[in-house]
């Protein structure tokens, strides 16, 4: 299986939205109720086009098929797509603030094949080159095992309450990046 990553473009958005819907609906089953899943898609999970415009969102393709997506951010937003943003999203100072790992989704047919790991390694290396030495993220319950396996530690469990009253448990996680100048994950 050949996995390649590339920077996402705005023309990828329709296909990425389809991938996100499939991933959330199928991979969240058993962790979240159907109402939580549908509310999360309506109010939070989706593409944050600011990441694409910043050049920090990536697409993974496996054997020529769209297999996953994810990114990192030098902006304040911790999670959520365009539908959840209502205020300006200022840049972070890498000297004092952690970068963000954002919006990771793997197509259900490509899970447990290294897709998430491949995207995360690209993100960590890019964030490191941009001067960030720490990263943080908000993990979903199904995503937490991947991040933990790749060195992220849980710091806070919290709940996001949607406008319809549904609540979604999430986990804030963090990781210190290697401080050597040769930090280039494979």
One Martini backbone bead per residue (centre of mass of N, CA, C, O) as a GRO file, in nm:
protein
  186
    1UNK     BB    1   0.094   0.038   0.025
    2UNK     BB    2   0.047   0.369  -0.088
    3UNK     BB    3   0.137   0.665   0.093
    4UNK     BB    4   0.021   1.000   0.054
    5UNK     BB    5   0.096   1.348   0.091
    6UNK     BB    6  -0.090   1.663   0.088
    7UNK     BB    7  -0.196   1.962   0.026
    8UNK     BB    8  -0.476   2.114   0.062
    9UNK     BB    9  -0.765   2.218  -0.118
   10UNK     BB   10  -1.058   2.370  -0.196
   11UNK     BB   11  -1.135   2.134  -0.402
   12UNK     BB   12  -1.150   1.910  -0.161
   13UNK     BB   13  -1.396   1.968   0.025
   14UNK     BB   14  -1.626   1.779  -0.071
   15UNK     BB   15  -1.469   1.511  -0.017
   16UNK     BB   16  -1.402   1.569   0.281
   17UNK     BB   17  -1.692   1.586   0.386
   18UNK     BB   18  -1.758   1.294   0.319
   19UNK     BB   19  -1.540   1.162   0.488
   20UNK     BB   20  -1.627   1.279   0.760
   21UNK     BB   21  -1.907   1.158   0.773
   22UNK     BB   22  -1.819   0.862   0.760
   23UNK     BB   23  -1.626   0.860   0.999
   24UNK     BB   24  -1.816   0.956   1.222
   25UNK     BB   25  -2.049   0.751   1.186
   26UNK     BB   26  -1.866   0.485   1.209
   27UNK     BB   27  -1.631   0.548   1.439
   28UNK     BB   28  -1.840   0.650   1.679
   29UNK     BB   29  -1.953   0.395   1.723
   30UNK     BB   30  -1.966   0.315   2.076
   31UNK     BB   31  -1.905   0.619   2.192
   32UNK     BB   32  -2.160   0.746   2.055
   33UNK     BB   33  -2.445   0.866   1.990
   34UNK     BB   34  -2.645   0.945   1.730
   35UNK     BB   35  -2.701   1.233   1.834
   36UNK     BB   36  -2.407   1.317   1.876
   37UNK     BB   37  -2.313   1.271   1.588
   38UNK     BB   38  -2.509   1.466   1.442
   39UNK     BB   39  -2.434   1.719   1.604
   40UNK     BB   40  -2.131   1.722   1.533
   41UNK     BB   41  -2.180   1.765   1.227
   42UNK     BB   42  -2.347   2.028   1.248
   43UNK     BB   43  -2.150   2.204   1.471
   44UNK     BB   44  -1.827   2.092   1.419
   45UNK     BB   45  -1.767   1.881   1.203
   46UNK     BB   46  -1.522   1.995   0.970
   47UNK     BB   47  -1.407   2.226   0.768
   48UNK     BB   48  -1.127   2.447   0.799
   49UNK     BB   49  -1.039   2.679   0.569
   50UNK     BB   50  -0.802   2.815   0.714
   51UNK     BB   51  -0.606   2.578   0.690
   52UNK     BB   52  -0.591   2.581   0.384
   53UNK     BB   53  -0.502   2.878   0.354
   54UNK     BB   54  -0.237   2.819   0.542
   55UNK     BB   55  -0.114   2.522   0.461
   56UNK     BB   56  -0.214   2.299   0.723
   57UNK     BB   57  -0.363   2.090   0.529
   58UNK     BB   58  -0.420   1.735   0.477
   59UNK     BB   59  -0.382   1.467   0.243
   60UNK     BB   60  -0.455   1.122   0.216
   61UNK     BB   61  -0.325   0.865   0.002
   62UNK     BB   62  -0.435   0.532  -0.102
   63UNK     BB   63  -0.403   0.392  -0.383
   64UNK     BB   64  -0.549   0.674  -0.498
   65UNK     BB   65  -0.714   0.722  -0.233
   66UNK     BB   66  -0.908   0.870  -0.013
   67UNK     BB   67  -0.811   0.834   0.348
   68UNK     BB   68  -0.736   1.132   0.467
   69UNK     BB   69  -0.724   1.393   0.730
   70UNK     BB   70  -0.521   1.680   0.840
   71UNK     BB   71  -0.386   1.914   1.095
   72UNK     BB   72  -0.245   2.233   1.162
   73UNK     BB   73  -0.203   2.518   1.395
   74UNK     BB   74  -0.143   2.888   1.446
   75UNK     BB   75  -0.418   2.898   1.595
   76UNK     BB   76  -0.657   2.917   1.851
   77UNK     BB   77  -0.819   2.698   1.753
   78UNK     BB   78  -0.889   2.363   1.857
   79UNK     BB   79  -1.185   2.316   1.722
   80UNK     BB   80  -1.348   2.295   1.426
   81UNK     BB   81  -1.538   2.422   1.187
   82UNK     BB   82  -1.688   2.668   1.016
   83UNK     BB   83  -1.968   2.625   1.176
   84UNK     BB   84  -1.809   2.710   1.471
   85UNK     BB   85  -1.733   2.997   1.372
   86UNK     BB   86  -1.746   3.360   1.510
   87UNK     BB   87  -1.445   3.441   1.533
   88UNK     BB   88  -1.153   3.529   1.545
   89UNK     BB   89  -0.819   3.374   1.446
   90UNK     BB   90  -0.551   3.398   1.601
   91UNK     BB   91  -0.230   3.391   1.634
   92UNK     BB   92   0.033   3.221   1.757
   93UNK     BB   93   0.302   3.192   1.990
   94UNK     BB   94   0.564   2.970   1.979
   95UNK     BB   95   0.715   3.068   2.245
   96UNK     BB   96   0.422   3.031   2.438
   97UNK     BB   97   0.254   2.842   2.242
   98UNK     BB   98   0.065   2.598   2.124
   99UNK     BB   99  -0.006   2.413   1.886
  100UNK     BB  100  -0.242   2.262   1.655
  101UNK     BB  101  -0.435   1.981   1.629
  102UNK     BB  102  -0.650   1.909   1.336
  103UNK     BB  103  -0.895   1.744   1.181
  104UNK     BB  104  -0.907   1.420   1.210
  105UNK     BB  105  -0.961   1.183   0.934
  106UNK     BB  106  -1.066   0.845   0.858
  107UNK     BB  107  -1.144   0.624   0.653
  108UNK     BB  108  -1.290   0.328   0.732
  109UNK     BB  109  -1.116   0.152   0.516
  110UNK     BB  110  -0.824   0.291   0.653
  111UNK     BB  111  -0.791   0.178   0.916
  112UNK     BB  112  -0.506   0.067   1.069
  113UNK     BB  113  -0.266   0.184   0.828
  114UNK     BB  114  -0.114   0.479   0.897
  115UNK     BB  115  -0.261   0.745   0.824
  116UNK     BB  116  -0.262   0.918   1.081
  117UNK     BB  117   0.041   0.905   1.128
  118UNK     BB  118   0.134   1.039   0.863
  119UNK     BB  119  -0.005   1.311   0.914
  120UNK     BB  120   0.115   1.376   1.193
  121UNK     BB  121   0.412   1.389   1.104
  122UNK     BB  122   0.377   1.626   0.913
  123UNK     BB  123   0.268   1.825   1.124
  124UNK     BB  124   0.499   1.820   1.330
  125UNK     BB  125   0.722   1.914   1.136
  126UNK     BB  126   0.589   2.184   1.053
  127UNK     BB  127   0.559   2.305   1.336
  128UNK     BB  128   0.858   2.298   1.403
  129UNK     BB  129   0.951   2.483   1.167
  130UNK     BB  130   0.756   2.722   1.293
  131UNK     BB  131   0.851   2.696   1.626
  132UNK     BB  132   0.715   2.466   1.761
  133UNK     BB  133   0.727   2.267   2.088
  134UNK     BB  134   0.412   2.250   2.113
  135UNK     BB  135   0.114   2.044   2.140
  136UNK     BB  136  -0.246   2.044   2.079
  137UNK     BB  137  -0.571   1.879   2.154
  138UNK     BB  138  -0.897   1.746   2.058
  139UNK     BB  139  -1.024   1.446   2.151
  140UNK     BB  140  -1.182   1.187   2.073
  141UNK     BB  141  -1.259   0.883   2.177
  142UNK     BB  142  -1.159   0.731   1.909
  143UNK     BB  143  -0.877   0.909   1.892
  144UNK     BB  144  -0.707   0.874   2.156
  145UNK     BB  145  -0.531   0.616   2.101
  146UNK     BB  146  -0.355   0.738   1.883
  147UNK     BB  147  -0.232   0.975   2.038
  148UNK     BB  148  -0.114   0.809   2.268
  149UNK     BB  149   0.071   0.627   2.082
  150UNK     BB  150   0.213   0.925   1.980
  151UNK     BB  151   0.264   1.093   2.279
  152UNK     BB  152   0.002   1.182   2.400
  153UNK     BB  153  -0.141   1.368   2.672
  154UNK     BB  154  -0.366   1.391   2.910
  155UNK     BB  155  -0.529   1.680   3.080
  156UNK     BB  156  -0.847   1.705   2.982
  157UNK     BB  157  -1.179   1.664   3.055
  158UNK     BB  158  -1.459   1.742   2.835
  159UNK     BB  159  -1.758   1.931   2.734
  160UNK     BB  160  -1.959   1.970   2.453
  161UNK     BB  161  -2.221   2.199   2.390
  162UNK     BB  162  -2.490   2.208   2.202
  163UNK     BB  163  -2.762   2.385   2.090
  164UNK     BB  164  -2.947   2.106   2.133
  165UNK     BB  165  -2.796   1.976   2.416
  166UNK     BB  166  -2.588   1.814   2.333
  167UNK     BB  167  -2.306   1.602   2.430
  168UNK     BB  168  -1.934   1.601   2.405
  169UNK     BB  169  -1.677   1.414   2.474
  170UNK     BB  170  -1.344   1.528   2.554
  171UNK     BB  171  -0.974   1.553   2.496
  172UNK     BB  172  -0.708   1.705   2.624
  173UNK     BB  173  -0.393   1.725   2.451
  174UNK     BB  174  -0.027   1.667   2.470
  175UNK     BB  175   0.304   1.773   2.322
  176UNK     BB  176   0.641   1.743   2.302
  177UNK     BB  177   0.882   1.840   2.104
  178UNK     BB  178   1.158   1.795   1.976
  179UNK     BB  179   1.459   2.001   2.028
  180UNK     BB  180   1.592   1.916   1.788
  181UNK     BB  181   1.682   2.021   1.465
  182UNK     BB  182   1.611   1.709   1.344
  183UNK     BB  183   1.297   1.718   1.336
  184UNK     BB  184   1.194   1.437   1.124
  185UNK     BB  185   0.956   1.270   1.055
  186UNK     BB  186   0.877   0.986   0.853
   0.00000   0.00000   0.00000
